[in-house]
CSV table of C-alpha atoms in Angstrom, one decimal:
chain,number,residue,atom,x,y,z
A,30,MET,CA,0.3,-0.1,-0.3
A,31,ALA,CA,3.0,2.2,0.1
A,32,ASP,CA,2.3,3.2,-3.5
A,33,LEU,CA,-1.6,4.7,-2.4
A,34,PRO,CA,-1.4,8.6,-2.5
A,35,THR,CA,-1.6,9.5,1.3
A,36,ASN,CA,-4.8,11.0,1.5
A,37,LEU,CA,-6.0,7.2,1.1
A,38,LEU,CA,-4.2,6.1,4.3
A,39,THR,CA,-5.6,9.4,6.0
A,40,GLN,CA,-9.3,9.8,4.9
A,41,ARG,CA,-11.9,8.1,7.0
A,42,PRO,CA,-11.9,4.1,8.0
A,43,ILE,CA,-12.8,1.8,5.6
A,44,ARG,CA,-16.5,1.0,6.6
A,45,VAL,CA,-17.7,-2.8,6.4
A,46,LEU,CA,-20.7,-4.2,6.4
A,47,VAL,CA,-20.7,-8.2,7.5
A,48,ALA,CA,-24.4,-9.9,7.0
A,49,LYS,CA,-25.3,-13.5,8.0
A,50,PRO,CA,-28.1,-13.3,5.0
A,51,GLY,CA,-31.2,-16.2,5.3
A,52,LEU,CA,-32.1,-18.9,8.0
A,53,ASP,CA,-28.2,-19.7,8.7
A,54,GLY,CA,-28.2,-18.9,12.3
A,55,HIS,CA,-24.4,-19.4,13.0
A,56,ASP,CA,-22.4,-16.6,12.9
A,57,ARG,CA,-19.3,-17.4,15.5
A,58,GLY,CA,-17.2,-16.7,11.5
A,59,ALA,CA,-19.3,-13.9,10.9
A,60,LYS,CA,-18.0,-12.8,14.2
A,61,VAL,CA,-14.4,-13.8,14.5
A,62,ILE,CA,-14.0,-11.8,10.8
A,63,ALA,CA,-15.8,-8.5,12.2
A,64,ARG,CA,-13.5,-8.3,15.1
A,65,ALA,CA,-10.9,-9.4,12.9
A,66,LEU,CA,-11.8,-5.8,11.0
A,67,ARG,CA,-12.8,-4.0,13.8
A,68,ASP,CA,-8.7,-4.9,15.0
A,69,ALA,CA,-7.1,-3.8,11.4
A,70,GLY,CA,-8.6,-0.5,12.2
A,71,MET,CA,-12.2,-0.6,10.0
A,72,GLU,CA,-15.7,0.1,11.3
A,73,VAL,CA,-17.4,-2.6,11.4
A,74,ILE,CA,-21.5,-3.2,11.1
A,75,TYR,CA,-22.4,-6.2,11.9
A,76,THR,CA,-26.1,-6.6,10.8
A,77,GLY,CA,-26.3,-9.9,13.1
A,78,ILE,CA,-28.6,-13.0,11.8
A,79,ARG,CA,-31.4,-14.4,9.8
A,80,GLN,CA,-30.7,-10.3,7.1
A,81,THR,CA,-33.0,-10.3,3.9
A,82,PRO,CA,-31.0,-9.3,0.9
A,83,GLU,CA,-33.6,-6.1,1.7
A,84,MET,CA,-32.5,-5.5,4.9
A,85,ILE,CA,-28.4,-6.3,4.4
A,86,VAL,CA,-28.7,-3.8,1.0
A,87,GLU,CA,-30.8,-1.3,3.1
A,88,ALA,CA,-28.3,-1.3,5.5
A,89,ALA,CA,-25.5,-0.4,3.6
A,90,ILE,CA,-26.7,2.4,1.9
A,91,GLN,CA,-27.5,3.7,5.2
A,92,GLU,CA,-24.3,3.6,6.1
A,93,ASP,CA,-23.1,4.8,3.9
A,94,VAL,CA,-20.3,1.2,3.9
A,95,ASP,CA,-17.1,0.6,1.4
A,96,ALA,CA,-17.9,-3.1,2.0
A,97,ILE,CA,-20.1,-5.7,2.5
A,98,LEU,CA,-19.0,-9.0,3.7
A,99,LEU,CA,-21.7,-12.2,3.1
A,100,SER,CA,-21.1,-14.4,5.4
A,101,ILE,CA,-23.3,-18.1,4.7
A,102,LEU,CA,-23.1,-21.7,6.1
A,103,SER,CA,-26.5,-22.8,4.4
A,104,GLY,CA,-26.7,-23.0,1.4
A,105,ALA,CA,-28.4,-20.8,0.0
A,106,HIS,CA,-26.0,-18.5,-1.5
A,107,MET,CA,-27.3,-19.0,-5.2
A,108,ALA,CA,-30.9,-17.8,-4.4
A,109,LEU,CA,-29.9,-15.1,-1.9
A,110,PHE,CA,-26.6,-13.8,-3.2
A,111,PRO,CA,-28.0,-12.7,-6.8
A,112,LYS,CA,-31.3,-10.7,-5.2
A,113,VAL,CA,-28.4,-8.6,-3.2
A,114,MET,CA,-26.4,-8.1,-6.5
A,115,GLU,CA,-30.1,-7.3,-8.0
A,116,LEU,CA,-30.8,-4.6,-5.1
A,117,LEU,CA,-27.6,-3.0,-5.4
A,118,GLN,CA,-27.8,-2.8,-8.6
A,119,GLN,CA,-31.8,-1.3,-8.9
A,120,ASN,CA,-30.4,1.4,-5.8
A,121,ALA,CA,-27.3,2.6,-8.4
A,122,VAL,CA,-25.0,1.5,-5.7
A,123,ASP,CA,-21.9,0.5,-7.3
A,124,ASP,CA,-19.3,1.9,-4.9
A,125,ILE,CA,-19.5,-1.0,-2.5
A,126,LEU,CA,-17.2,-4.2,-2.8
A,127,VAL,CA,-18.8,-7.0,-2.2
A,128,ALA,CA,-17.4,-10.4,-0.8
A,129,ALA,CA,-18.6,-13.3,0.6
A,130,GLY,CA,-17.5,-16.5,2.6
A,131,GLY,CA,-18.8,-19.2,4.3
A,132,ILE,CA,-19.5,-22.7,2.6
A,133,LEU,CA,-19.3,-22.1,-0.9
A,134,PRO,CA,-19.2,-25.0,-3.5
A,135,ASP,CA,-15.9,-25.0,-5.6
A,136,GLU,CA,-18.0,-25.1,-8.7
A,137,ASP,CA,-20.8,-22.4,-7.5
A,138,ILE,CA,-17.6,-19.3,-7.3
A,139,PRO,CA,-17.4,-18.9,-11.0
A,140,ALA,CA,-21.6,-18.4,-10.6
A,141,ILE,CA,-21.0,-15.8,-7.6
A,142,GLN,CA,-18.1,-13.7,-8.8
A,143,ALA,CA,-20.3,-13.7,-12.4
A,144,LEU,CA,-23.0,-11.9,-10.3
A,145,GLY,CA,-19.9,-9.5,-9.2
A,146,ILE,CA,-19.7,-10.4,-5.9
A,147,LYS,CA,-15.7,-10.0,-6.3
A,148,GLY,CA,-14.0,-12.2,-3.6
A,149,CYS,CA,-15.2,-15.6,-2.0
A,150,PHE,CA,-13.6,-17.0,1.2
A,151,GLY,CA,-13.7,-20.6,2.4
A,152,PRO,CA,-13.3,-22.0,6.0
A,153,GLY,CA,-10.0,-22.0,6.8
A,154,THR,CA,-9.4,-18.5,4.8
A,155,SER,CA,-6.5,-16.2,7.7
A,156,THR,CA,-8.5,-13.0,8.4
A,157,GLU,CA,-5.2,-11.6,8.1
A,158,GLU,CA,-6.3,-12.4,3.8
A,159,ILE,CA,-9.5,-10.7,4.2
A,160,ILE,CA,-8.3,-7.6,5.7
A,161,ARG,CA,-6.0,-7.3,3.1
A,162,PHE,CA,-8.5,-8.4,0.2
A,163,VAL,CA,-10.6,-5.3,1.5
A,164,ARG,CA,-8.0,-2.7,1.6
A,165,GLU,CA,-6.3,-3.4,-2.2
A,166,HIS,CA,-9.6,-3.0,-3.3
A,167,VAL,CA,-11.2,-0.6,-0.8
A,168,TYR,CA,-8.8,2.3,-1.2
A,169,PRO,CA,-8.1,1.7,-5.4
A,170,GLN,CA,-11.8,2.2,-5.6
A,171,ARG,CA,-11.4,5.7,-3.8
A,172,LEU,CA,-9.2,6.9,-5.2
A,173,ALA,CA,-11.3,6.2,-8.7
A,174,SER,CA,-14.4,7.4,-7.0
A,175,GLU,CA,-12.0,11.4,-6.1
A,176,VAL,CA,-10.8,11.1,-10.1
A,177,SER,CA,-14.0,11.1,-11.6
């Protein structure tokens, strides 16, 4: 990150919404990620469990987040993720990084990424890798926003 302009590194912290879409009630992993992001200096909004796509997108817009991290273990990702991305598009939101983690079968990753979800993280992914991913995608996004 040494090649990024200083103002990108000193402006407001990265704001991340960590969300659990659908009926999945297992939130330990999401809470671990939320805590790691917070410890890395990011502002984290954790929505809690059993969030609808509408609730997630509304919270992301209201909180003016830079990124949404979706955590899912239930297997309903191919029903819920497209709806989240559709709602972002309907609300003309194109400047929020979206990534997903949890139980995501390898064969579904191309379809998930085709939705516009930039990162997919499975069990065993280190918190450092996720933190690095968020930073590496949000800072250039901010730079592009400043230029345009």
